[in-house]
PDB file of C-alpha atoms and ligand atoms in Angstrom:
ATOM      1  CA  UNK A   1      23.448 -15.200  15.077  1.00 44.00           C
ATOM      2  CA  UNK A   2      21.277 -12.514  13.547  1.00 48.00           C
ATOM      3  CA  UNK A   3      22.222 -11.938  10.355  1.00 49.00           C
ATOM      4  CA  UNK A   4      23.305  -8.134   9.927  1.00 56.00           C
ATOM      5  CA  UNK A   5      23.222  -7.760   6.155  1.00 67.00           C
ATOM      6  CA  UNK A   6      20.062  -9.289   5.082  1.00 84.00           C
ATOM      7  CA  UNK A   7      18.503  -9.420   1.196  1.00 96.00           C
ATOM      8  CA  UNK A   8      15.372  -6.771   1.079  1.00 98.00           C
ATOM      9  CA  UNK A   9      11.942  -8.405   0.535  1.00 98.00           C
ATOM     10  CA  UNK A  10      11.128  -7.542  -3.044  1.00 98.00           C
ATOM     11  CA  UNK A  11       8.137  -4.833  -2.686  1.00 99.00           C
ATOM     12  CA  UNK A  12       5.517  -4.245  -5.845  1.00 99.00           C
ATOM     13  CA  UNK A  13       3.883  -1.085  -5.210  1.00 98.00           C
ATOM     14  CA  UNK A  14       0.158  -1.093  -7.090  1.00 98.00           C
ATOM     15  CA  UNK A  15      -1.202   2.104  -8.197  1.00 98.00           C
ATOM     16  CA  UNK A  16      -3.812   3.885 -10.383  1.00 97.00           C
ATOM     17  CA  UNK A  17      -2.885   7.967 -10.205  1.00 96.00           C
ATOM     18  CA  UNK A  18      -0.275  10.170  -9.190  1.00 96.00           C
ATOM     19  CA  UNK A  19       1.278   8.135  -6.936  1.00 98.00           C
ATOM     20  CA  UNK A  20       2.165  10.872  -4.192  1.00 98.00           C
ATOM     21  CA  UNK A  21       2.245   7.125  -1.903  1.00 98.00           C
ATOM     22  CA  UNK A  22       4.511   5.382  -4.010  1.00 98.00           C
ATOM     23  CA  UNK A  23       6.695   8.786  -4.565  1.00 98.00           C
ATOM     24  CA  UNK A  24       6.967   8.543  -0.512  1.00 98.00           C
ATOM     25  CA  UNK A  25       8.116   5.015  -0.394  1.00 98.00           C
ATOM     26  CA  UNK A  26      10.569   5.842  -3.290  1.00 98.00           C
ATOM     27  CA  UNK A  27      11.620   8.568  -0.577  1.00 98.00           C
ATOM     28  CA  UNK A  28      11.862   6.304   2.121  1.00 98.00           C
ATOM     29  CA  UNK A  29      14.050   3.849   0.300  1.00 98.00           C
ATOM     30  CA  UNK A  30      16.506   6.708  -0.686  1.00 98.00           C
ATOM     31  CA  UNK A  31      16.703   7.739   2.960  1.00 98.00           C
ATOM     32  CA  UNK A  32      17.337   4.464   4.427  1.00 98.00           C
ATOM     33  CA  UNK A  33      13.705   4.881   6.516  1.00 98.00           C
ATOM     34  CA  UNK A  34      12.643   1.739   3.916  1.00 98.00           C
ATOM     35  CA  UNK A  35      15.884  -0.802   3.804  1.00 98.00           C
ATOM     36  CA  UNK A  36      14.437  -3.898   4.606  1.00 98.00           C
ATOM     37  CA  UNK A  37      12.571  -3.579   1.760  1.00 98.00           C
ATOM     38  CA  UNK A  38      13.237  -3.081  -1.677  1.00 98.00           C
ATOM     39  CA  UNK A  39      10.640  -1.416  -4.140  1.00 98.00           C
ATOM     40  CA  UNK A  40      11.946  -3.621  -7.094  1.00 98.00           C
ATOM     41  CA  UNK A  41       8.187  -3.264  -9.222  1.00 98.00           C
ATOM     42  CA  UNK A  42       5.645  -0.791 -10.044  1.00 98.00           C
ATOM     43  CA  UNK A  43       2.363  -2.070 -11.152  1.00 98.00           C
ATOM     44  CA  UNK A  44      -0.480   0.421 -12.761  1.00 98.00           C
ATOM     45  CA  UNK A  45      -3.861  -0.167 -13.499  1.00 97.00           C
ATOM     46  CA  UNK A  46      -4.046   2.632 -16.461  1.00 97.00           C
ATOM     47  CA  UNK A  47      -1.579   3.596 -18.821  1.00 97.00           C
ATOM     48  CA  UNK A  48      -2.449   7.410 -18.080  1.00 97.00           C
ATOM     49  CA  UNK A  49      -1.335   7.077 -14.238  1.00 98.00           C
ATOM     50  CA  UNK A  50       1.348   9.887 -13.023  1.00 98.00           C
ATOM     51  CA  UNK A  51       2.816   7.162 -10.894  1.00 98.00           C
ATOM     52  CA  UNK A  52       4.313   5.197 -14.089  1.00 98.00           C
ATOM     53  CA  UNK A  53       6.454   8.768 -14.399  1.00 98.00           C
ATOM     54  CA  UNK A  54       7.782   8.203 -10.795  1.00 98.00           C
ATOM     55  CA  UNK A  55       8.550   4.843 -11.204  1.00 98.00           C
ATOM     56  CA  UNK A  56      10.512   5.862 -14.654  1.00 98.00           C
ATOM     57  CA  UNK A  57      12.389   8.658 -12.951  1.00 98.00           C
ATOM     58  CA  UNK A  58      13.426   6.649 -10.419  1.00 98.00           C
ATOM     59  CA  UNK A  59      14.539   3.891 -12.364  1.00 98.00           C
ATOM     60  CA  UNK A  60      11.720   0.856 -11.272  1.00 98.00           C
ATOM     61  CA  UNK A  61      10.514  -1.383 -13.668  1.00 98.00           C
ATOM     62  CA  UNK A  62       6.983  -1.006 -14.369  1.00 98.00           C
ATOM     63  CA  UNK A  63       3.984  -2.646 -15.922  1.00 98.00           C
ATOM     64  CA  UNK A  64       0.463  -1.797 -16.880  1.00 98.00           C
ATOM     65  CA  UNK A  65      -2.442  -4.496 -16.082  1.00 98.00           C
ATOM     66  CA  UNK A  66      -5.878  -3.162 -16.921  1.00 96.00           C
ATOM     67  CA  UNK A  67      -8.298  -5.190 -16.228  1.00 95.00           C
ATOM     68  CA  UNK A  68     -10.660  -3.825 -19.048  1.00 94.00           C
ATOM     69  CA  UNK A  69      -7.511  -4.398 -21.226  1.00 95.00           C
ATOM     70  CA  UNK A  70      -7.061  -8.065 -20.254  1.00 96.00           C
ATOM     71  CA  UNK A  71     -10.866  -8.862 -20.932  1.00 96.00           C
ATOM     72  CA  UNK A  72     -11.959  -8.815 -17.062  1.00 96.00           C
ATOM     73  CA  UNK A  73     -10.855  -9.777 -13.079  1.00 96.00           C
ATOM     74  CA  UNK A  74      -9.768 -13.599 -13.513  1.00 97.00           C
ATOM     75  CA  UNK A  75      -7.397 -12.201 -16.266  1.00 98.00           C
ATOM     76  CA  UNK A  76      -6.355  -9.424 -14.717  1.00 98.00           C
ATOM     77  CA  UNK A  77      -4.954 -11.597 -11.856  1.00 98.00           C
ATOM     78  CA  UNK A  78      -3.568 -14.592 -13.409  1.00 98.00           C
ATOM     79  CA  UNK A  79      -1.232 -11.641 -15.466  1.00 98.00           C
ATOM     80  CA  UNK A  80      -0.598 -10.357 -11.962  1.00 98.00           C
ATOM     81  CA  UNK A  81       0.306 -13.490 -10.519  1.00 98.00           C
ATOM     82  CA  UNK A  82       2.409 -13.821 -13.502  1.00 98.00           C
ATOM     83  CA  UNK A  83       4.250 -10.671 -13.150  1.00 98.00           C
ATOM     84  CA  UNK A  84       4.739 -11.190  -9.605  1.00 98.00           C
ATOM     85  CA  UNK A  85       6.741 -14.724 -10.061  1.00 98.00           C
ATOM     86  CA  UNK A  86       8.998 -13.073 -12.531  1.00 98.00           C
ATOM     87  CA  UNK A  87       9.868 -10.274 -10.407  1.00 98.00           C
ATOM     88  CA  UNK A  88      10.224 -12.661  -7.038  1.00 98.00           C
ATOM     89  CA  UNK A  89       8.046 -10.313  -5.244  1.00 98.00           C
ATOM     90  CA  UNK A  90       7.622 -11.277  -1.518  1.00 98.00           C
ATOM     91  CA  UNK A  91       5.111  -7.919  -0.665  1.00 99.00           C
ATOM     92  CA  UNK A  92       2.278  -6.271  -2.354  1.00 99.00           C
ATOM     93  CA  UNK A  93       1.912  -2.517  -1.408  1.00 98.00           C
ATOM     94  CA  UNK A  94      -1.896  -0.830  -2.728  1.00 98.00           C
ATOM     95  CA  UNK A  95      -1.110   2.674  -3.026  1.00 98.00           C
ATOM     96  CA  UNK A  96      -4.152   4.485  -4.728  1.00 96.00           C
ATOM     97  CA  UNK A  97      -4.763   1.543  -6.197  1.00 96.00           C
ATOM     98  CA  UNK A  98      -8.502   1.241  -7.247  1.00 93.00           C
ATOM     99  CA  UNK A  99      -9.803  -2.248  -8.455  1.00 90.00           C
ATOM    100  CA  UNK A 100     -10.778  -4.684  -5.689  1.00 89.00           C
ATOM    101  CA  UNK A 101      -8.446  -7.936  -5.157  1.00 96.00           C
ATOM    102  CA  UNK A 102     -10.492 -11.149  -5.810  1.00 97.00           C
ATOM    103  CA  UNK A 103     -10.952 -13.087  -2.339  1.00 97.00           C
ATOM    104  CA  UNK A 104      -8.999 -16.040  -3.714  1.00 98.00           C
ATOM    105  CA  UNK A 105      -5.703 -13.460  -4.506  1.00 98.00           C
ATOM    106  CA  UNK A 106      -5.791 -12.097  -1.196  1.00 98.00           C
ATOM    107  CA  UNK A 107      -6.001 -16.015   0.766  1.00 98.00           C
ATOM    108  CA  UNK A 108      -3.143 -17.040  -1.626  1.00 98.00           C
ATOM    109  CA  UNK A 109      -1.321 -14.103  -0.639  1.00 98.00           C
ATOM    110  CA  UNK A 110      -2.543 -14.294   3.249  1.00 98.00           C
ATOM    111  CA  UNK A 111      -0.497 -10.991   4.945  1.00 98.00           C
ATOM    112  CA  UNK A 112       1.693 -10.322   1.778  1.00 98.00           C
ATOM    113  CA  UNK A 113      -0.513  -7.198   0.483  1.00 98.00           C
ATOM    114  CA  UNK A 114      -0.821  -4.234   2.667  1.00 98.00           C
ATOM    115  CA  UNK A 115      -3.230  -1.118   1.748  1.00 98.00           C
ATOM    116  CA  UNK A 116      -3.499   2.774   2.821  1.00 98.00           C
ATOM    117  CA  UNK A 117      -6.757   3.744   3.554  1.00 98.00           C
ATOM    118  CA  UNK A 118      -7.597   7.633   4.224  1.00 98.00           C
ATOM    119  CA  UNK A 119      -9.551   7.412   7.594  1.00 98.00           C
ATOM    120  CA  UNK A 120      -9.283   5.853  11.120  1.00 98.00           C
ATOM    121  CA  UNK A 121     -10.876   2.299  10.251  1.00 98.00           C
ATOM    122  CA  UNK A 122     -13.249   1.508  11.379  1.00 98.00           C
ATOM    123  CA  UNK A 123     -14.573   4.557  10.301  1.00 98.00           C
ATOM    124  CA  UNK A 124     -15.473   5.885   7.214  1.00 98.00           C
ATOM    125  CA  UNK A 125     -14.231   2.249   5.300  1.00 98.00           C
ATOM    126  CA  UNK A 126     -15.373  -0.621   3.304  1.00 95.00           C
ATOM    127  CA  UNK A 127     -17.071  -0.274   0.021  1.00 92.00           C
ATOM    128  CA  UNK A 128     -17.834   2.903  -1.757  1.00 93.00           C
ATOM    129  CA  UNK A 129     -15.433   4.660   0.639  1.00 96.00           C
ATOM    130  CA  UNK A 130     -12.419   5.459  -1.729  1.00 95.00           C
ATOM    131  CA  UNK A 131     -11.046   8.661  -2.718  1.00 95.00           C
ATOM    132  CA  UNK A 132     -12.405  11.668  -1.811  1.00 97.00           C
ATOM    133  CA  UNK A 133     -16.097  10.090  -0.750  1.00 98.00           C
ATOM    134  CA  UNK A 134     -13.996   9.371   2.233  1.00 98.00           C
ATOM    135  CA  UNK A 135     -13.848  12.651   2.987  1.00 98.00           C
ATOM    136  CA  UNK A 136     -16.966  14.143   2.241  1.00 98.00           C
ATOM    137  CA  UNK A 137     -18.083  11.192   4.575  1.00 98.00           C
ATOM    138  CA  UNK A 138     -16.244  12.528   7.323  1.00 98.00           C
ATOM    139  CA  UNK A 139     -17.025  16.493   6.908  1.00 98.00           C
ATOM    140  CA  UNK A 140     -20.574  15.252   6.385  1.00 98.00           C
ATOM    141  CA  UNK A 141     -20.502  13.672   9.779  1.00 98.00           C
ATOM    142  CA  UNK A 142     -18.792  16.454  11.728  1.00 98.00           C
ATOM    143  CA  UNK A 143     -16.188  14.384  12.875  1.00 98.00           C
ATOM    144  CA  UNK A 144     -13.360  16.303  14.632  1.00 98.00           C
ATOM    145  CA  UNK A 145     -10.235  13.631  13.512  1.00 98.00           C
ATOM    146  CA  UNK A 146      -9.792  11.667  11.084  1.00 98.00           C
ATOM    147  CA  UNK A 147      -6.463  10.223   9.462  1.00 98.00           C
ATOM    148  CA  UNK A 148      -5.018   7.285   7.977  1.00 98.00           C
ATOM    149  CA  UNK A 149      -4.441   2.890   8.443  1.00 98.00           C
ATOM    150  CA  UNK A 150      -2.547   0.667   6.757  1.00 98.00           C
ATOM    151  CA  UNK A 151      -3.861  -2.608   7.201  1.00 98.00           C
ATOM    152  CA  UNK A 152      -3.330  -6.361   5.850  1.00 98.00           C
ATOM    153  CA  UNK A 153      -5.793  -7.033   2.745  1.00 98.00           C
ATOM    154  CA  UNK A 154      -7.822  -9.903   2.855  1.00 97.00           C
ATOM    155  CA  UNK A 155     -11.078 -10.806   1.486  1.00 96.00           C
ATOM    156  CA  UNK A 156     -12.984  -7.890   3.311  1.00 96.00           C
ATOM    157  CA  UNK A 157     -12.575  -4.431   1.946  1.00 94.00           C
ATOM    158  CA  UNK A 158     -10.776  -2.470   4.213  1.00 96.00           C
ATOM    159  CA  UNK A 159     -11.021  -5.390   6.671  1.00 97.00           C
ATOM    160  CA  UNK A 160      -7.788  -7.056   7.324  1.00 98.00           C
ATOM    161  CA  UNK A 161      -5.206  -6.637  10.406  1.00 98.00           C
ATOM    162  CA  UNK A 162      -4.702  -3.255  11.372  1.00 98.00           C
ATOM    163  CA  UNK A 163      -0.698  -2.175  10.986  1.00 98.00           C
ATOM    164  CA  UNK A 164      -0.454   1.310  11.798  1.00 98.00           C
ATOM    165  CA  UNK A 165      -2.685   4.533  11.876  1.00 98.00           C
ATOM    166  CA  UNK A 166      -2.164   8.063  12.685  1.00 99.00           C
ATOM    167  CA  UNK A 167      -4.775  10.601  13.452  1.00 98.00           C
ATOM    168  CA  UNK A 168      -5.529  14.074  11.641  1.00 98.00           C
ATOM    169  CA  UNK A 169      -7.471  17.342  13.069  1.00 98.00           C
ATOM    170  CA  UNK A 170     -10.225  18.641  10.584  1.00 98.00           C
ATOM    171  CA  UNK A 171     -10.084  22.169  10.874  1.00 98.00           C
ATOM    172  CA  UNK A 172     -13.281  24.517  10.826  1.00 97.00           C
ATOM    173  CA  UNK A 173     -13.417  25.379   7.216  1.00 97.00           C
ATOM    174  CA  UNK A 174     -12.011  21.947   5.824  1.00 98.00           C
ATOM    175  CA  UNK A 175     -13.482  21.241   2.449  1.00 98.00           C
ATOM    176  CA  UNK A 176     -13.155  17.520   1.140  1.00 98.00           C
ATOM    177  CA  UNK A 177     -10.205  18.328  -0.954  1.00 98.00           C
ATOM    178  CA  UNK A 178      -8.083  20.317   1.779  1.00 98.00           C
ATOM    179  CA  UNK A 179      -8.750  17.359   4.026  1.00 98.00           C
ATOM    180  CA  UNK A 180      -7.455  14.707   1.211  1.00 98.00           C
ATOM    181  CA  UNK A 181      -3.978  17.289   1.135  1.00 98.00           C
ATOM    182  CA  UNK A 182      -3.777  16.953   4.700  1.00 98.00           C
ATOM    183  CA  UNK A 183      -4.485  13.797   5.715  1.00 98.00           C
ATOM    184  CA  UNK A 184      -1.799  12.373   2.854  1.00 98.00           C
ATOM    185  CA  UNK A 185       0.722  14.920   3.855  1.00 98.00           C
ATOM    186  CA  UNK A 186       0.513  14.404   7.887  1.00 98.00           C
ATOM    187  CA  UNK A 187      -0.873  10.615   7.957  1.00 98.00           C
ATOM    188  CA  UNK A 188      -0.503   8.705   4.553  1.00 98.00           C
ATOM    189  CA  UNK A 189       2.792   9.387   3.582  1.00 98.00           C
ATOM    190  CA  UNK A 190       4.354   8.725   6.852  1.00 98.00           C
ATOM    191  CA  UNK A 191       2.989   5.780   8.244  1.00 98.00           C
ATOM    192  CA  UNK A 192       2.924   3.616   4.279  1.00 98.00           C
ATOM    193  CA  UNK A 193       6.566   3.394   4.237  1.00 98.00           C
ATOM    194  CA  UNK A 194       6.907   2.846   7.987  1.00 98.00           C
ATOM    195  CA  UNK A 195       4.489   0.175   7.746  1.00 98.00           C
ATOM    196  CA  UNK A 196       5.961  -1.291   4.628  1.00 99.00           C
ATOM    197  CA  UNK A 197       9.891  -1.118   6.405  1.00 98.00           C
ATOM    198  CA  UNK A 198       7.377  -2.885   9.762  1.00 98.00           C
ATOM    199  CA  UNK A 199       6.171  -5.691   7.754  1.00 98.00           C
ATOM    200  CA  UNK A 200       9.387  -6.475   6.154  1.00 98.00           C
ATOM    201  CA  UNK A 201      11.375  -6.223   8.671  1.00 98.00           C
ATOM    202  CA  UNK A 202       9.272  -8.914  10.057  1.00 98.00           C
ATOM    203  CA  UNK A 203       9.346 -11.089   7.200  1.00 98.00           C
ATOM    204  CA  UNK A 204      12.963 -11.156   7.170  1.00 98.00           C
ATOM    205  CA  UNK A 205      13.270 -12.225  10.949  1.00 97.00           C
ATOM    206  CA  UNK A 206      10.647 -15.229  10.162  1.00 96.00           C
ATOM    207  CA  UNK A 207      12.478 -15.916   7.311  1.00 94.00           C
ATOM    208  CA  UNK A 208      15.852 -16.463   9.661  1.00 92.00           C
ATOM    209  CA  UNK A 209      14.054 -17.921  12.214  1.00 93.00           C
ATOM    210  CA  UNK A 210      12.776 -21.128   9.890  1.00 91.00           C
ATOM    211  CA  UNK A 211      16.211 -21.048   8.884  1.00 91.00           C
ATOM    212  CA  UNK A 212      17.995 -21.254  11.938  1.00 91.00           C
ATOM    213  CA  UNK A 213      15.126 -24.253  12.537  1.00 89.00           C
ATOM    214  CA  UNK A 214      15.958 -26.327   9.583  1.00 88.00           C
ATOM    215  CA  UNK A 215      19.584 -25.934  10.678  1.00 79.00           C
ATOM    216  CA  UNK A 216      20.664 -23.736   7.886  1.00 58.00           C
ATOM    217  CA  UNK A 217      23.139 -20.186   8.764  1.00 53.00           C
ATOM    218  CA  UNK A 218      20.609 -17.242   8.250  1.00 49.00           C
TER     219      UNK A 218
HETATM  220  C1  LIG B 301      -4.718   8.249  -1.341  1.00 67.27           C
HETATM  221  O1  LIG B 301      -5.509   9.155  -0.650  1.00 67.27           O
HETATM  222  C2  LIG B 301      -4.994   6.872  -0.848  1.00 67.27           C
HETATM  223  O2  LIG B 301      -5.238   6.794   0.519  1.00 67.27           O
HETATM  224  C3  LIG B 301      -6.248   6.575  -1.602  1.00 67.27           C
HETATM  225  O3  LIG B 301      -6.008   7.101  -2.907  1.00 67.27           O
HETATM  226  C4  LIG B 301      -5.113   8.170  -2.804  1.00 67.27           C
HETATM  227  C5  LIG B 301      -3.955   7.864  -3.704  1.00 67.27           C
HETATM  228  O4  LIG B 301      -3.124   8.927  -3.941  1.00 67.27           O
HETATM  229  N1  LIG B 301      -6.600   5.195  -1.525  1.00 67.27           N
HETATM  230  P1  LIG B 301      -1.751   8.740  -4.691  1.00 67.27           P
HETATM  231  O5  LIG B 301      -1.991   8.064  -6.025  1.00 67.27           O
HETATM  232  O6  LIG B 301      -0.826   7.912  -3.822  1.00 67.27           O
HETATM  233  O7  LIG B 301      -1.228  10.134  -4.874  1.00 67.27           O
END
């Protein structure tokens, strides 16, 4: 029997600025659009991000983990890994967040950690392509659309399993920044919490299946 009430996967959403992604997953979880999910951590790269004031308002737990802070990468993820136990957290969510995942974090978490990238990968992606270079990239190549993916992370930036995307006109006199506003508002903040309520959703039903396997009630 398919069990009707299930427990939310645990999400961590990681950031680094204002958090405009993380505000729309917030959203989403108020509205119900995000319910097999539950965004139950907030982690921040700097202590200056906006996102840390979302998080607060909305009453999420958050952390900082700065990598310069913690004296480089392999300490910056063993505190991660560490934060992540204690708060039971079954996905990762990068939402703005900008330091690279280590290719040993991403195998050990192997389609737990989903990203939103601002362009139709596999356009416009991989590294150097963050922020608004993503842009400028695509104005500087006269591309009519662009938009936004969210895709598994693994050990390839910007490489993993494509979730979702949604595509984006560029209009005439776009300038990098009125295409960033555009692409977040029509693309970005739609398809991150759809994807993130997608990917749990499945990890709930593989979590019943292997239940209903071992012989256990999901
Ligand atoms: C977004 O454009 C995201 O795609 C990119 O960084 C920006 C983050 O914005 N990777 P915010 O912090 O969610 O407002």
């Amino acid at each position: 029997m398919k069990n009707s009430n299930p427990v939310p996967v645990r999400i961590a959403v990681l950031v680094s600025g204002g958090g405009t992604n993380l505000q729309a997953l917030l959203d989403a979880e108020k509205s119900g659009v995000l319910h097999s999910g539950h965004i139950s951590l907030v982690v921040s790269s700097s202590s200056k991000a906006y996102a840390l004031e979302r998080a607060a308002l909305s009453g999420v737990p958050a952390v900082t983990l700065s990598r310069k802070v913690l004296g480089g990468q392999a300490a910056f993820e063993d505190a991660l890994e560490q934060t992540l136990k204690k708060y039971r957290i079954g996905l990762i969510v990068l939402a703005g967040f900008m330091n690279i995942l280590s290719a040993e974090f991403t195998k050990r978490h192997d389609h737990g950690i989903i990203n939103i990238h601002p362009s139709l990968i596999p356009s416009f992606c991989g590294e150097g392509f963050y922020g608004l270079h993503v842009h400028e990239a695509a104005l500087r190549r006269g591309v009519k659309v662009t938009g936004a993916t969210v895709h598994f992370v693994n050990e390839i930036p910007d490489g993993g399993e494509i979730i979702m995307q949604k595509a984006v006109p560029i209009m005439p006199r776009d300038t990098p920044e009125t295409l960033q506003k555009r692409v977040m508002r029509r693309a970005e903040w739609i398809i991150l919490p759809r994807s993130a309520e997608h990917v749990c959703e499945q990890m709930l039903e593989a979590k019943n299946k292997k239940a209903r396997k071992s012989g256990g009630k999901a």
